[in-house]
Amino acid sequence: MTQISEQALQTAIREYRDPYLQKDLYELDAVKALNTDEAGKVTLMVELPYPSKGIAGALKQLVSVALENVDGVESADVHVGQKIHSYKVQKELPSVPGVKNIIAVASGKGGVGKSTTAVNLALALKAEGARVGILDADIYGPSIGMMLGVPEGKRPDTRENKYFVPMEAHGLQANSMAFVVTDKTPMVWRGPMVSGAVMQLLQQTLWNELDYLIVDMPPGTGDIQLTLAQKVPVTGAVIVTTPQDIALLDGKKGIEMFRKVDIPVLGVVENMSVHICSNCGHEEPLFGHGGGERIADEYDTTLLGQLPLHMTIREQTDGGQPSVVAEPDSEVARRYRDIARRVGAELSTRERNLTGSISSVSVTEH
């Protein structure tokens, strides 16, 4: 039997380049084991640093074919997994128990689909294999509960009259001010009260071993948003905008705000990029074209994706079945999952938080 060259195997493995990080598997430190047996079978263990279930099959197939072309190899068995690490936050703020990374989803103004993007991003990260939670920090207009189909009036369980048990919806752990007040409760609060309420929800929720907690930030860039950005230990931020000129101006303000408090902006999502007619499928850029790309270029960040203005996205989200779970094989869901992989991949390039702990709060059951 032909002796299998270790160098030839490594060369074959290096043929695959990660589509999001533009590095080979050795550069990513993703090769965890490479073994051969006397029968010419090669076994490769790969561990990617970001949620990547959607590309695992393609990676396995491409690398398997490359390995099987090496002299002496009779078969190749490629196993693809993932491991999400904890990354550094701004100003060494203490981590939230049970949470590895917090991603803030923000917009400079309302009406750009920020909450819809936040919910579908959270669901897409879960679909890609991560453990995910979502916190509705939009105190004045909490909508995450409705979008996730949480029955009106349902309240979270509590422990020791102090901690909230997050709601479970579509596999996400969720909490929102809407879960602890009624829709008839007027939130006539000043800034410090709002930020205090959000911090209480964040810190007193029993998040259970989350890779990512998505925080749906209040729209705007005022005192409330700035205070939250300073107090919440955020690993990275995603800015949602539309191609409209006024929205782009506000999106820039959002990027500036996060940079002011040393929070890295992972990228920009351009929502309502093109209108798709529900009758004939005709596409038309109602709000302009290329705005998200211009912002990304100007601020040296990433255009994470472009999402269409389509009636089904609104209908599905309003009905408590966001696009990623309502039609998981649709083009819209595919785009959200691509954005999720890009966010995770971008975050994986940051400096790791080696001191961060994911230990959960200990409570006594009654």
Coordinates of C-alpha atoms in Angstrom, one line a residue:
M1 CA 0.0 0.0 0.0
T2 CA 1.2 3.5 -0.8
Q3 CA 2.5 5.5 2.1
I4 CA 0.3 8.5 2.7
S5 CA 2.2 11.8 2.9
E6 CA 1.3 14.0 5.8
Q7 CA 2.4 17.0 3.8
A8 CA 0.2 16.0 0.9
L9 CA -2.8 15.7 3.2
Q10 CA -2.2 19.2 4.7
T11 CA -1.8 20.7 1.2
A12 CA -5.2 19.2 0.3
I13 CA -6.8 20.5 3.4
R14 CA -5.4 24.0 2.7
E15 CA -7.2 24.0 -0.6
Y16 CA -10.4 24.9 1.3
R17 CA -10.6 28.6 2.2
D18 CA -13.2 29.8 4.6
P19 CA -15.8 31.9 2.6
Y20 CA -16.2 34.5 5.4
L21 CA -12.7 34.8 6.9
Q22 CA -10.7 34.1 3.7
K23 CA -8.3 31.8 5.5
D24 CA -7.5 28.1 5.2
L25 CA -8.4 25.7 8.0
Y26 CA -4.9 25.7 9.4
E27 CA -4.7 29.5 9.5
L28 CA -8.0 29.4 11.4
D29 CA -6.6 26.8 13.9
A30 CA -9.7 24.8 12.9
V31 CA -7.9 21.4 12.3
K32 CA -8.2 19.6 15.6
A33 CA -7.2 16.1 14.5
L34 CA -5.9 14.4 11.4
N35 CA -5.4 10.6 11.4
T36 CA -4.8 7.8 8.9
D37 CA -5.1 4.0 9.3
E38 CA -3.5 1.1 7.5
A39 CA -6.5 0.7 5.2
G40 CA -6.0 4.2 3.7
K41 CA -8.8 5.9 5.6
V42 CA -8.3 9.5 6.6
T43 CA -10.2 11.0 9.5
L44 CA -10.2 14.8 9.9
M45 CA -11.8 16.8 12.8
V46 CA -12.6 20.4 12.0
E47 CA -13.8 23.0 14.5
L48 CA -14.9 26.4 13.1
P49 CA -14.9 29.5 15.4
Y50 CA -18.3 30.7 14.4
P51 CA -21.9 29.4 13.9
S52 CA -21.6 27.6 10.6
K53 CA -24.1 24.7 10.3
G54 CA -25.2 26.0 6.9
I55 CA -21.8 25.6 5.3
A56 CA -20.7 22.4 7.1
G57 CA -22.0 20.1 4.4
A58 CA -20.2 22.0 1.6
L59 CA -17.0 22.1 3.7
K60 CA -17.2 18.4 4.4
Q61 CA -17.7 17.5 0.7
L62 CA -15.0 19.8 -0.7
V63 CA -12.4 18.7 1.8
S64 CA -13.3 15.0 1.5
V65 CA -12.9 15.2 -2.3
A66 CA -9.5 17.0 -1.9
L67 CA -8.3 14.3 0.5
E68 CA -9.4 11.4 -1.6
N69 CA -7.3 12.7 -4.5
V70 CA -4.2 12.3 -2.4
D71 CA -2.1 9.2 -3.3
G72 CA -2.8 6.3 -1.0
V73 CA -6.1 7.6 0.4
E74 CA -8.9 5.2 -0.1
S75 CA -11.6 7.2 1.8
A76 CA -11.9 10.4 3.9
D77 CA -14.2 11.0 6.8
V78 CA -14.5 14.7 7.7
H79 CA -16.3 15.8 10.8
V80 CA -17.2 19.5 11.1
G81 CA -18.1 21.2 14.4
Q82 CA -17.9 24.6 15.9
K83 CA -16.9 26.3 19.1
I84 CA -17.9 29.8 20.1
H85 CA -15.6 31.7 22.3
S86 CA -16.1 34.7 24.5
Y87 CA -14.6 38.0 23.2
K88 CA -13.6 41.2 24.9
V89 CA -16.0 44.0 25.7
Q90 CA -15.6 47.7 26.1
K91 CA -13.7 49.1 29.1
E92 CA -13.4 45.7 30.8
L93 CA -17.0 45.7 32.0
P94 CA -18.0 42.6 34.0
S95 CA -19.6 39.8 32.0
V96 CA -23.2 38.8 32.4
P97 CA -23.5 35.4 34.0
G98 CA -24.5 32.7 31.5
V99 CA -23.6 34.8 28.4
K100 CA -20.5 34.6 26.3
N101 CA -21.1 37.5 23.9
I102 CA -23.6 40.3 23.7
I103 CA -24.5 41.8 20.3
A104 CA -26.3 45.1 20.2
V105 CA -28.6 45.6 17.2
A106 CA -29.2 49.3 16.7
S107 CA -30.4 52.0 14.4
G108 CA -30.0 55.7 14.3
K109 CA -33.8 56.1 13.8
G110 CA -37.0 54.2 14.0
G111 CA -38.9 52.6 11.2
V112 CA -36.0 50.8 9.5
G113 CA -36.9 47.3 10.6
K114 CA -34.4 47.0 13.5
S115 CA -36.5 44.7 15.7
T116 CA -37.4 42.4 12.7
T117 CA -33.7 42.2 11.9
A118 CA -32.8 41.5 15.6
V119 CA -35.3 38.7 15.9
N120 CA -34.4 37.0 12.6
L121 CA -30.7 37.4 13.3
A122 CA -31.2 35.6 16.7
L123 CA -33.1 32.8 15.0
A124 CA -30.6 32.6 12.2
L125 CA -27.7 32.2 14.7
K126 CA -29.7 29.5 16.4
A127 CA -30.3 27.8 13.1
E128 CA -26.5 27.9 12.5
G129 CA -26.0 25.9 15.7
A130 CA -25.5 28.5 18.4
R131 CA -27.2 28.9 21.8
V132 CA -29.0 32.3 21.5
G133 CA -31.1 34.6 23.6
I134 CA -32.7 38.0 22.9
L135 CA -33.3 40.9 25.2
D136 CA -35.8 43.6 24.2
A137 CA -34.2 46.8 25.4
D138 CA -36.7 49.0 23.5
I139 CA -38.6 50.0 26.6
Y140 CA -41.0 52.4 25.0
G141 CA -42.0 50.1 22.1
P142 CA -41.2 46.5 23.1
S143 CA -42.3 44.2 20.3
I144 CA -40.0 41.1 20.6
G145 CA -42.7 39.2 22.5
M146 CA -45.3 39.6 19.7
M147 CA -42.7 38.8 17.0
L148 CA -41.8 35.6 18.7
G149 CA -45.4 34.6 19.3
V150 CA -45.3 34.8 23.1
P151 CA -49.0 34.8 24.2
E152 CA -50.1 38.2 25.5
G153 CA -50.2 38.4 29.2
K154 CA -47.8 35.5 29.7
R155 CA -45.3 36.3 32.5
P156 CA -41.8 34.8 33.1
D157 CA -41.3 32.6 36.1
T158 CA -39.2 34.0 38.9
R159 CA -36.7 32.6 41.4
E160 CA -36.2 33.9 44.9
N161 CA -38.4 36.9 44.0
K162 CA -35.4 38.3 42.3
Y163 CA -34.4 36.5 39.1
F164 CA -36.4 36.1 35.9
V165 CA -36.5 32.8 34.0
P166 CA -36.3 33.7 30.3
M167 CA -39.2 32.8 28.1
E168 CA -38.6 30.1 25.5
A169 CA -39.8 30.9 22.0
H170 CA -38.7 29.1 18.8
G171 CA -35.7 27.8 20.7
L172 CA -34.6 31.3 21.9
Q173 CA -34.3 32.5 25.5
A174 CA -36.1 35.8 25.6
N175 CA -36.9 38.6 28.1
S176 CA -38.7 41.9 27.5
M177 CA -40.3 44.7 29.5
A178 CA -43.4 43.7 27.7
F179 CA -43.4 40.4 29.7
V180 CA -43.4 42.2 33.1
V181 CA -45.9 45.1 32.4
T182 CA -49.2 45.2 30.5
D183 CA -49.6 46.9 27.1
K184 CA -51.8 49.5 28.9
T185 CA -48.9 50.6 31.2
P186 CA -47.6 53.9 29.9
M187 CA -43.8 54.0 30.1
V188 CA -43.4 57.6 31.0
W189 CA -39.9 57.3 32.3
R190 CA -36.8 59.5 32.1
G191 CA -33.5 58.2 30.8
P192 CA -32.0 56.9 34.1
M193 CA -35.1 54.9 34.8
V194 CA -35.1 53.4 31.3
S195 CA -31.4 52.4 31.5
G196 CA -31.9 51.1 35.0
A197 CA -34.8 48.9 33.9
V198 CA -32.8 47.5 31.0
M199 CA -29.8 46.7 33.2
Q200 CA -32.2 45.0 35.7
L201 CA -33.7 42.8 32.9
L202 CA -30.2 42.0 31.6
Q203 CA -28.5 41.1 34.9
Q204 CA -31.4 39.5 36.7
T205 CA -32.4 37.1 34.0
L206 CA -31.1 33.5 34.4
W207 CA -29.6 33.2 30.9
N208 CA -28.5 29.6 30.4
E209 CA -25.1 29.1 28.7
L210 CA -25.7 31.5 25.7
D211 CA -23.2 31.8 23.0
Y212 CA -24.9 35.1 21.9
L213 CA -27.4 37.4 23.5
I214 CA -28.9 39.7 21.0
V215 CA -30.0 43.1 22.5
D216 CA -32.6 45.0 20.5
M217 CA -31.6 48.5 21.3
P218 CA -34.0 51.5 21.5
P219 CA -33.9 53.4 18.2
G220 CA -31.9 56.6 18.1
T221 CA -28.6 57.9 19.5
G222 CA -29.6 60.0 22.4
D223 CA -28.8 59.8 26.1
I224 CA -30.6 56.5 26.7
Q225 CA -28.8 54.7 23.9
L226 CA -25.4 56.2 25.0
T227 CA -26.0 55.2 28.6
L228 CA -26.9 51.6 27.7
A229 CA -23.8 51.4 25.3
Q230 CA -21.6 52.5 28.3
K231 CA -23.2 50.1 30.8
V232 CA -24.0 46.9 28.9
P233 CA -20.9 44.7 28.3
V234 CA -21.3 44.6 24.5
T235 CA -19.0 42.5 22.3
G236 CA -20.0 44.1 19.1
A237 CA -22.8 46.1 17.4
V238 CA -24.8 45.6 14.2
I239 CA -26.3 48.8 12.6
V240 CA -29.5 48.5 10.7
T241 CA -30.3 51.1 8.0
T242 CA -32.3 51.5 4.8
P243 CA -30.9 53.0 1.5
Q244 CA -32.7 56.2 2.2
D245 CA -30.4 59.2 2.6
I246 CA -32.0 60.3 5.9
A247 CA -31.7 56.8 7.3
L248 CA -28.0 56.6 6.2
L249 CA -27.3 59.9 8.1
D250 CA -28.8 58.4 11.2
G251 CA -27.0 55.1 10.6
K252 CA -23.7 57.0 10.6
K253 CA -24.6 58.5 14.0
G254 CA -25.1 55.0 15.3
I255 CA -21.7 53.9 14.2
E256 CA -20.1 57.1 15.7
M257 CA -21.9 56.4 19.0
F258 CA -20.6 52.9 19.4
R259 CA -17.1 53.9 18.4
K260 CA -17.2 56.7 21.0
V261 CA -17.6 54.1 23.7
D262 CA -15.1 51.6 22.2
I263 CA -17.6 49.0 20.9
P264 CA -16.6 47.5 17.6
V265 CA -19.2 47.8 14.8
L266 CA -19.4 44.3 13.2
G267 CA -21.1 45.6 10.2
V268 CA -24.2 47.1 8.5
V269 CA -27.5 45.5 7.5
E270 CA -29.3 47.3 4.7
N271 CA -33.0 46.6 5.2
M272 CA -35.7 47.3 2.6
S273 CA -32.9 47.3 0.0
V274 CA -35.3 46.5 -2.8
H275 CA -39.1 46.2 -3.0
I276 CA -40.4 42.9 -4.4
C277 CA -43.9 43.0 -5.8
S278 CA -46.0 40.2 -4.2
N279 CA -48.0 39.9 -7.4
C280 CA -45.5 39.8 -10.2
G281 CA -42.1 39.6 -8.4
H282 CA -40.8 42.9 -10.0
E283 CA -37.9 44.4 -8.1
E284 CA -37.6 48.1 -7.6
P285 CA -35.2 50.1 -5.2
L286 CA -37.9 52.4 -3.7
F287 CA -35.6 53.9 -1.1
G288 CA -32.5 54.3 -3.2
H289 CA -29.6 52.0 -4.0
G290 CA -26.2 51.1 -2.4
G291 CA -26.5 53.1 0.7
G292 CA -25.4 50.4 3.1
E293 CA -22.4 49.7 1.0
R294 CA -21.4 53.4 1.1
I295 CA -21.6 53.5 4.9
A296 CA -19.6 50.3 5.2
D297 CA -16.9 51.7 2.9
E298 CA -16.8 55.1 4.6
Y299 CA -16.4 53.6 8.1
D300 CA -14.2 50.7 7.1
T301 CA -16.7 48.1 8.3
T302 CA -18.6 45.3 6.6
L303 CA -21.9 45.2 4.6
L304 CA -23.3 42.2 6.3
G305 CA -26.2 41.8 3.9
Q306 CA -29.1 43.4 2.1
L307 CA -32.8 42.4 2.8
P308 CA -35.8 43.0 0.6
L309 CA -38.9 45.0 1.4
H310 CA -41.4 42.2 1.1
M311 CA -44.9 41.8 2.5
T312 CA -44.3 38.3 3.7
I313 CA -41.5 39.4 6.1
R314 CA -44.0 41.8 7.9
E315 CA -46.8 39.3 7.9
Q316 CA -44.7 36.5 9.3
T317 CA -43.1 38.6 12.0
D318 CA -46.4 40.2 13.0
G319 CA -47.9 36.7 13.3
G320 CA -45.2 35.5 15.7
Q321 CA -43.5 33.3 13.0
P322 CA -40.5 35.3 11.7
S323 CA -39.2 34.4 8.3
V324 CA -36.3 32.2 9.5
V325 CA -38.7 29.8 11.1
A326 CA -41.8 30.4 9.0
E327 CA -40.0 29.6 5.7
P328 CA -36.5 28.3 6.6
D329 CA -35.7 27.4 2.9
S330 CA -36.8 30.8 1.5
E331 CA -34.4 33.3 0.0
V332 CA -35.1 35.7 2.9
A333 CA -34.2 33.1 5.5
R334 CA -31.1 32.2 3.5
R335 CA -30.0 35.9 3.6
Y336 CA -30.5 36.1 7.3
R337 CA -28.5 33.0 7.9
D338 CA -25.7 34.3 5.7
I339 CA -25.8 37.5 7.8
A340 CA -25.6 35.4 11.0
R341 CA -22.5 33.6 9.7
R342 CA -20.9 36.9 8.8
V343 CA -21.6 38.3 12.2
G344 CA -20.2 35.3 14.0
A345 CA -17.2 35.1 11.7
E346 CA -16.4 38.8 12.1
L347 CA -16.7 38.5 15.9
S348 CA -14.3 35.5 15.9
T349 CA -11.5 37.8 14.7
R350 CA -11.7 39.9 17.9
E351 CA -9.5 39.5 20.9
R352 CA -10.8 36.7 23.2
N353 CA -12.0 37.4 26.7
L354 CA -9.8 34.9 28.6
T355 CA -11.1 36.0 32.0
G356 CA -14.8 36.0 31.1
S357 CA -16.9 33.4 32.8
I358 CA -20.1 31.9 31.6
S359 CA -21.0 30.7 35.0
S360 CA -24.7 31.0 35.8
V361 CA -26.3 32.6 38.8
S362 CA -26.9 30.1 41.5
V363 CA -30.5 30.1 42.9
T364 CA -32.4 27.9 45.2
E365 CA -35.4 26.0 43.8
H366 CA -38.6 26.3 45.9

